[in-house]
Amino acid sequence: MAPKAIPLISPHPPRLSMMGDALREVEESGQFSNAGPQVSAFEAEALEQLFQDEGECHAVANATLGLMLAAREAAGRDWRGERYAMMPAFTFAATAHAAQWAGLTPLFIDSDPADWSACEQAEEAALARYGDRIALVMPYATFGTCIDLDRYRDMADRHGVGVVIDAAASLGALDERGRGFGAGYPFATVFSMHATKSFATAEGGLVYSGDARRIAAIREMGNFGFGAPRLATRSGLNAKLPEILGVMARAKLAQIDAVGKHRSQLLAAYHTALRGFEFQQLSGERPLAQFLSLLLPRDLSERREDIIALLAENGIGAGSYFSPHLGKHPHFAATAQCEAVPVADDIAQRVLSLPLHEGMNTADVPRIASALLDALARTAAPSRVMAQAGMVPDGAGTGTVIVGGGPGGMAVLVAAARAGRIEELVSSGLTIVERGETLGTGLLGEYAITSDSTAETFLTAIAQSPYPEIAAMADMPGTRIIERYKGALGVPLALTPPFLRELGERLGAIAERAGATILRRTEVRSARQLRGGGWSVTLRDPNDMVRDVTAEQILIATGGHQSMASARAERVAGDTLAHLAGERLILSESVIRTGGVVALRDSLASVPAPRIAVVGGSTSALSTVALLLKAQPALPLGAGAIRLIHRRPLRPFYPSAQAARADGFDDFDDADICPVSGFVYRLAGFRLEARELILRMLAIGGREPDPRVAMIDTTQSEIAAREAIESADIVIAALGYRPNGLALHDIEGERIALAADAVGRPRLVNQACEVIDAGGDAVRGVYGIGLAAGFVPEGRLGGEPSFQGKANGLWLWQNDVGAMIVDRLLEDRTRAAA
């Protein structure tokens, strides 16, 4: 007989079926809401039992509404995004949403490494940096702990800021004094009574304050702002708790001491069974842990989804709250400000949540601990452990070294997997070197823009895969996220890491099984040609040890970067951007990354009607403009506030000439049509969100241009371009990317001058994806792929004859280009063997 399943969360609200008398009372009273006798009795009983009858409390329909009301009351007015609400990045989305609904911009700060709540040093640093722009502080009592509220009372006094405590999981917790958490403190503390919490009903929340006047104000706001009968005297909404939920809340209040005792016993059992793990440190005489929270070892954190899946196979539910933290959420990446949060990054990457609820007993804990240890042991592949321990022997040989395990490097494995050729590719030796902890994602998750590849393109990597573990990804959560964007204008890049990471790790596992070596947290410093052919590749491992491995071939997949020096040297309207823009010049990279728009907004805070010049005709230029147009809170952009300055015509992609003409677009000829696919502007044309913006600006098909944007072609009017740059408050250089490349040395140790070293936006590779030197000749045995590599499809791969520039795209990398590189690598080995 299989052991019982232990879910991560098992709601245990009071049983309505046992409350017949109380429910009949509600029916007979005829009052089902509007502060009826059940809700009023609950508020009075909670005040006495939990808060020693000091202050006042108000029951609301849910805790998010409670946070919204408390934030608006504490902020004093609707700041329309002009002031910040400071909160930890490691918290639930409701906190940040509530701040935004209250008219504030969330400001995310780092966490304390011990209890995972807001870091005191980070709070003080932010208060010093932002001053009175911080109107509200919203700490989170993480997962039911009792944080230091004296600190926030002192902070409010010293800085004059409002304070609202998000204590969603802490209703019924006792602080170090043995008093209910929050008791006596003047600011609002907001609790949840959701079914998944320790204080479980069906839904609901409770707002407490030691200041009864504050609760009176919040009570009015939660009743449509009625400060007089049927008369709105302040901001308001409907937040009232229904009477039936009041019945459930009163019943749960009677159980909460037993619930707290039981959870404390489970918590103690976990600490004994999993001695040696890093746990969240809970404070208080009786914290109410929502679940058991610990950190996985860093060398296994990237396998967290595998570990959770292995636990599920043993009937154990597990999760990862809150991963990613709020700074990584697409909405907040575009609308909030995130400080540097290395501790929150680490916690979110490593956190594992295990069951802790009333459906368990202490005898269940050893079973869960055993299952976890078994999952960790099964996940730690020996080759990976050896690599992270720095045990790759100096001088070891391999067939191919792939430098970079991000989307570019993994695209070659995707292409091999689609043809069932991973084992063939690995047969003569394969080593993948990745600077980070995980494969597949690169830096894509750090961007606040949408992809220039469709959701369908992402999903082709797993469709009809001959490898069962890749095909099985169709049912993974990360895949379902991507699927939601089928038919949409791209996928928010911040949402792609779960899918790309899972894909990369599964491809890596298949390669390892075939004999490949994967080196994580390892950097390739350089490579030197060997006299007998091949390369000596110099690595720096996680322990800062430097060692060499020999390789027949190298594949450079290190991505690209924007160069301020190149941007300053760019000539527009007969002059350099350095001269025209001076200190107002920034790179588009800084805008389109997470938090970039907020930083830009801050830099323009004193400008009532900012003017922004975006220089460039690349996808990054269009993505920058699109991001500025949809910023929340909206930037104060008037007519023509954004000037897009370009030197080549901006063209939309069309699937056929007929489709283009049907849409009213005919600015193309035969040279602009791909002879293989029939696509119009297959390579030069903008796609997805950028395409929609271009179609609007060109007024194609009756579309209305956005009045906030003006396009200036420098070949048509240098004077207008110059004026736009000189009069702009900010000039954003969106001039494409340069390849990161790799330092290559010849047999004598002299640096090989590469085409990629040239000024501007040079190519790294030729049409065979071979890295080329400054003279345009291929460097034998070295290939390149990815952002800024510069490959341009031709011949059987298609592409319009008129195209000039670089071709990038996930579809090309994972299909035609990736397959071509696999063929070249295998052909080179065959020739070398012959």
Coordinates of C-alpha atoms in Angstrom, one line a residue, residues 164-464:
V164 CA 2.3 49.3 7.2
I165 CA 3.3 45.8 8.3
D166 CA 2.4 42.9 5.9
A167 CA 1.9 40.1 8.4
A168 CA -0.2 37.9 6.1
A169 CA 0.8 34.6 7.7
S170 CA 1.2 35.8 11.3
L171 CA -2.4 36.1 12.7
G172 CA -2.2 34.2 16.0
A173 CA 1.6 34.5 16.3
L174 CA 3.0 35.6 19.7
D175 CA 6.0 37.9 19.8
E176 CA 8.9 37.7 22.3
R177 CA 6.8 39.3 25.0
G178 CA 4.1 36.6 24.5
R179 CA 1.7 39.2 23.1
G180 CA -0.1 38.9 19.8
F181 CA 2.2 40.1 17.0
G182 CA 1.6 43.8 16.4
A183 CA -0.2 44.4 19.7
G184 CA 0.2 48.0 20.9
Y185 CA 2.0 49.4 17.9
P186 CA 0.5 52.5 16.3
F187 CA 0.8 51.6 12.6
A188 CA -1.4 49.2 10.8
T189 CA -0.6 45.5 10.8
V190 CA -2.4 43.5 8.1
F191 CA -3.1 39.7 8.5
S192 CA -4.6 37.2 6.1
M193 CA -7.3 34.6 6.8
H194 CA -7.0 32.9 3.5
A195 CA -7.6 29.1 3.4
T196 CA -3.9 28.4 2.9
K197 CA -2.8 30.3 6.0
S198 CA -2.4 29.1 9.5
F199 CA -5.4 31.1 10.5
A200 CA -7.5 29.5 7.8
T201 CA -11.0 30.4 6.9
A202 CA -12.1 30.6 3.3
E203 CA -11.0 34.2 2.6
G204 CA -10.6 37.3 4.6
G205 CA -8.2 39.6 6.4
L206 CA -7.8 41.6 9.6
V207 CA -6.2 45.0 10.0
Y208 CA -5.0 45.9 13.5
S209 CA -3.5 49.0 15.0
G210 CA -2.9 50.2 18.5
D211 CA -4.3 53.5 17.3
A212 CA -8.1 53.2 17.3
R213 CA -8.4 56.4 15.2
R214 CA -6.3 54.8 12.4
I215 CA -8.7 51.8 12.3
A216 CA -11.7 54.1 12.3
A217 CA -10.3 55.8 9.2
I218 CA -9.6 52.5 7.5
R219 CA -13.1 51.3 8.4
E220 CA -14.6 54.3 6.7
M221 CA -12.4 53.8 3.6
G222 CA -13.4 50.2 3.4
N223 CA -17.1 51.2 3.4
F224 CA -16.9 53.3 0.2
G225 CA -15.3 56.2 2.0
F226 CA -18.6 57.0 3.8
G227 CA -17.6 59.4 6.6
A228 CA -21.2 60.4 7.0
P229 CA -24.4 58.4 6.1
R230 CA -24.2 57.6 2.4
L231 CA -21.8 60.5 1.9
A232 CA -18.2 59.8 0.6
T233 CA -15.8 62.0 2.5
R234 CA -12.6 60.3 1.6
S235 CA -11.1 57.7 -0.9
G236 CA -12.9 54.4 -0.5
L237 CA -13.8 51.0 -1.8
N238 CA -15.8 48.0 -0.7
A239 CA -13.7 45.8 1.7
K240 CA -16.4 44.4 4.0
L241 CA -16.2 40.8 5.3
P242 CA -19.4 38.9 4.9
E243 CA -21.1 37.5 7.9
I244 CA -20.6 33.8 7.0
L245 CA -16.9 34.4 6.9
G246 CA -17.3 36.1 10.3
V247 CA -18.7 32.8 11.6
M248 CA -15.7 30.9 10.3
A249 CA -13.3 33.4 11.7
R250 CA -14.8 33.2 15.2
A251 CA -14.5 29.4 15.0
K252 CA -10.9 29.5 13.8
L253 CA -10.0 32.0 16.6
A254 CA -11.1 29.4 19.1
Q255 CA -8.7 26.9 17.5
I256 CA -5.6 29.1 16.9
D257 CA -3.7 28.2 20.1
A258 CA -3.9 24.5 19.2
V259 CA -2.9 25.2 15.7
G260 CA 0.1 27.3 16.9
K261 CA 1.2 24.5 19.3
H262 CA 1.0 21.8 16.6
R263 CA 3.0 23.8 14.0
S264 CA 5.7 24.5 16.6
Q265 CA 6.0 20.8 17.2
L266 CA 6.3 20.1 13.5
L267 CA 8.9 22.9 13.2
A268 CA 11.0 21.4 16.0
A269 CA 10.8 18.0 14.4
Y270 CA 12.1 19.4 11.0
H271 CA 15.0 21.1 12.7
T272 CA 16.0 17.8 14.2
A273 CA 15.5 15.7 11.1
L274 CA 17.3 18.1 8.7
R275 CA 20.1 19.3 11.0
G276 CA 22.8 21.0 8.9
F277 CA 20.5 22.7 6.4
E278 CA 20.1 26.5 6.3
F279 CA 16.7 27.3 7.7
Q280 CA 14.8 30.6 7.9
Q281 CA 15.3 31.9 11.4
L282 CA 11.9 32.5 12.9
S283 CA 11.5 35.0 15.8
G284 CA 8.9 35.2 18.6
E285 CA 7.6 33.1 21.4
R286 CA 5.3 31.3 19.0
P287 CA 5.8 32.2 15.3
L288 CA 3.2 30.6 13.0
A289 CA 5.3 29.1 10.2
Q290 CA 3.3 28.8 7.0
F291 CA 5.5 26.0 5.9
L292 CA 9.0 24.7 6.5
S293 CA 11.4 27.0 4.6
L294 CA 15.1 26.1 3.9
L295 CA 17.8 26.8 1.4
L296 CA 19.2 24.2 -0.9
P297 CA 22.9 23.8 -1.3
R298 CA 24.1 26.3 -3.9
D299 CA 25.5 23.6 -6.1
L300 CA 22.1 22.0 -6.4
S301 CA 19.9 25.0 -6.5
E302 CA 19.6 25.0 -10.3
R303 CA 18.1 21.5 -10.0
R304 CA 15.3 22.6 -7.7
E305 CA 12.5 21.7 -10.1
D306 CA 14.0 18.2 -10.4
I307 CA 14.2 17.9 -6.6
I308 CA 10.5 19.0 -6.3
A309 CA 9.6 16.5 -9.0
L310 CA 11.4 13.7 -7.2
L311 CA 9.7 14.6 -3.9
A312 CA 6.3 14.5 -5.7
E313 CA 7.1 10.9 -6.9
N314 CA 7.3 10.0 -3.2
G315 CA 4.0 11.7 -2.5
I316 CA 5.6 14.8 -0.9
G317 CA 4.4 18.2 -2.0
A318 CA 7.1 21.0 -2.2
G319 CA 7.4 24.5 -3.7
S320 CA 9.6 27.5 -3.9
Y321 CA 8.0 30.6 -2.3
F322 CA 8.8 33.3 -3.5
S323 CA 10.8 32.5 -6.5
P324 CA 11.4 34.6 -8.5
H325 CA 11.3 37.6 -6.2
L326 CA 9.2 40.7 -7.1
G327 CA 12.1 42.4 -8.9
K328 CA 12.0 39.7 -11.5
H329 CA 8.2 39.9 -12.2
P330 CA 7.5 41.4 -15.6
H331 CA 4.9 43.8 -14.3
F332 CA 7.1 45.1 -11.5
A333 CA 10.2 45.1 -13.6
A334 CA 8.5 47.7 -15.8
T335 CA 6.7 49.7 -13.1
A336 CA 8.8 49.5 -9.9
Q337 CA 12.3 50.3 -8.7
C338 CA 14.6 47.4 -7.6
E339 CA 17.8 48.1 -5.7
A340 CA 20.7 45.6 -5.7
V341 CA 19.3 42.6 -3.9
P342 CA 22.0 39.9 -3.8
V343 CA 20.6 38.2 -0.7
A344 CA 17.1 38.1 -2.1
D345 CA 18.5 36.7 -5.4
D346 CA 20.3 34.0 -3.5
I347 CA 17.3 33.1 -1.3
A348 CA 14.9 33.1 -4.3
Q349 CA 17.2 30.8 -6.2
R350 CA 17.7 28.3 -3.4
V351 CA 14.5 28.4 -1.3
L352 CA 12.6 25.2 -0.9
S353 CA 9.2 25.0 0.9
L354 CA 8.1 21.8 2.6
P355 CA 4.7 20.8 4.1
L356 CA 3.8 22.1 7.6
H357 CA 0.1 21.9 8.4
E358 CA -2.6 20.4 10.5
G359 CA -2.9 17.4 8.1
M360 CA 0.5 16.1 9.3
N361 CA 1.9 14.7 12.5
T362 CA 5.5 14.7 13.7
A363 CA 5.9 11.1 12.5
D364 CA 5.6 12.4 8.9
V365 CA 8.6 14.7 9.2
P366 CA 11.3 11.9 9.1
R367 CA 9.7 10.5 6.0
I368 CA 9.8 13.9 4.3
A369 CA 13.4 14.5 5.4
S370 CA 14.4 11.1 4.0
A371 CA 12.7 11.8 0.7
L372 CA 14.5 15.2 0.5
L373 CA 17.9 13.7 1.1
D374 CA 17.2 11.0 -1.4
A375 CA 16.2 13.6 -4.0
L376 CA 19.3 15.6 -3.4
A377 CA 21.5 12.5 -3.8
R378 CA 19.8 11.5 -7.0
T379 CA 20.1 15.0 -8.4
A380 CA 23.8 15.5 -7.8
A381 CA 25.3 13.9 -10.9
P382 CA 28.9 12.8 -10.3
S383 CA 30.4 14.7 -13.3
R384 CA 28.8 17.9 -12.2
V385 CA 30.0 17.5 -8.6
M386 CA 33.5 16.9 -9.8
A387 CA 33.5 20.0 -12.0
Q388 CA 32.3 22.2 -9.2
A389 CA 34.9 20.9 -6.9
G390 CA 37.6 21.9 -9.5
M391 CA 38.5 18.3 -10.3
V392 CA 38.8 18.7 -14.0
P393 CA 42.5 17.6 -14.5
D394 CA 44.9 20.1 -16.0
G395 CA 45.7 19.4 -19.6
A396 CA 42.6 17.1 -20.1
G397 CA 41.5 16.8 -23.7
T398 CA 38.1 17.1 -25.3
G399 CA 36.7 17.4 -28.8
T400 CA 34.7 20.6 -28.6
V401 CA 34.5 23.3 -25.9
I402 CA 31.3 25.4 -26.0
V403 CA 32.0 28.7 -24.3
G404 CA 28.7 29.8 -22.8
G405 CA 25.7 27.8 -21.7
G406 CA 23.1 30.5 -22.4
P407 CA 20.5 30.5 -25.2
G408 CA 23.2 30.6 -27.9
G409 CA 25.3 27.8 -26.6
M410 CA 22.2 25.6 -25.8
A411 CA 20.8 26.3 -29.3
V412 CA 23.4 24.0 -30.8
L413 CA 22.3 21.2 -28.4
V414 CA 18.7 22.0 -29.3
A415 CA 19.6 21.5 -33.0
A416 CA 21.4 18.3 -32.3
A417 CA 18.5 17.1 -30.1
R418 CA 15.9 17.8 -32.8
A419 CA 17.9 15.4 -35.1
G420 CA 18.6 12.9 -32.4
R421 CA 22.4 13.6 -32.6
I422 CA 23.5 14.6 -29.1
E423 CA 25.3 11.3 -28.6
E424 CA 27.1 11.7 -31.9
L425 CA 28.1 15.3 -31.1
V426 CA 29.4 14.1 -27.7
S427 CA 31.2 11.0 -29.0
S428 CA 34.5 12.7 -29.5
G429 CA 34.3 14.8 -26.4
L430 CA 32.2 17.8 -25.4
T431 CA 32.8 20.3 -22.6
I432 CA 30.3 23.1 -21.9
V433 CA 31.7 26.0 -19.8
E434 CA 29.1 28.3 -18.2
R435 CA 30.0 31.3 -16.0
G436 CA 26.7 31.0 -14.0
E437 CA 25.0 28.3 -12.0
T438 CA 22.5 27.2 -14.6
L439 CA 22.2 26.4 -18.3
G440 CA 19.8 27.8 -20.8
T441 CA 18.9 31.2 -19.6
G442 CA 21.8 33.6 -20.0
L443 CA 20.7 37.1 -19.0
L444 CA 17.3 37.0 -20.8
G445 CA 15.3 37.1 -17.5
E446 CA 16.9 40.5 -16.6
Y447 CA 15.1 42.3 -19.4
A448 CA 11.8 44.1 -19.1
I449 CA 10.9 43.8 -22.8
T450 CA 9.1 41.2 -24.8
S451 CA 11.0 38.7 -27.0
D452 CA 11.5 39.2 -30.8
S453 CA 10.7 35.5 -31.1
T454 CA 7.2 34.1 -30.9
A455 CA 6.1 31.7 -28.2
E456 CA 5.8 29.1 -31.0
T457 CA 9.5 29.5 -31.7
F458 CA 10.4 28.8 -28.1
L459 CA 8.2 25.7 -28.1
T460 CA 9.8 24.2 -31.3
A461 CA 12.7 23.3 -29.2
I462 CA 10.7 20.5 -27.5
A463 CA 8.1 19.7 -30.1
Q464 CA 8.3 16.0 -31.3

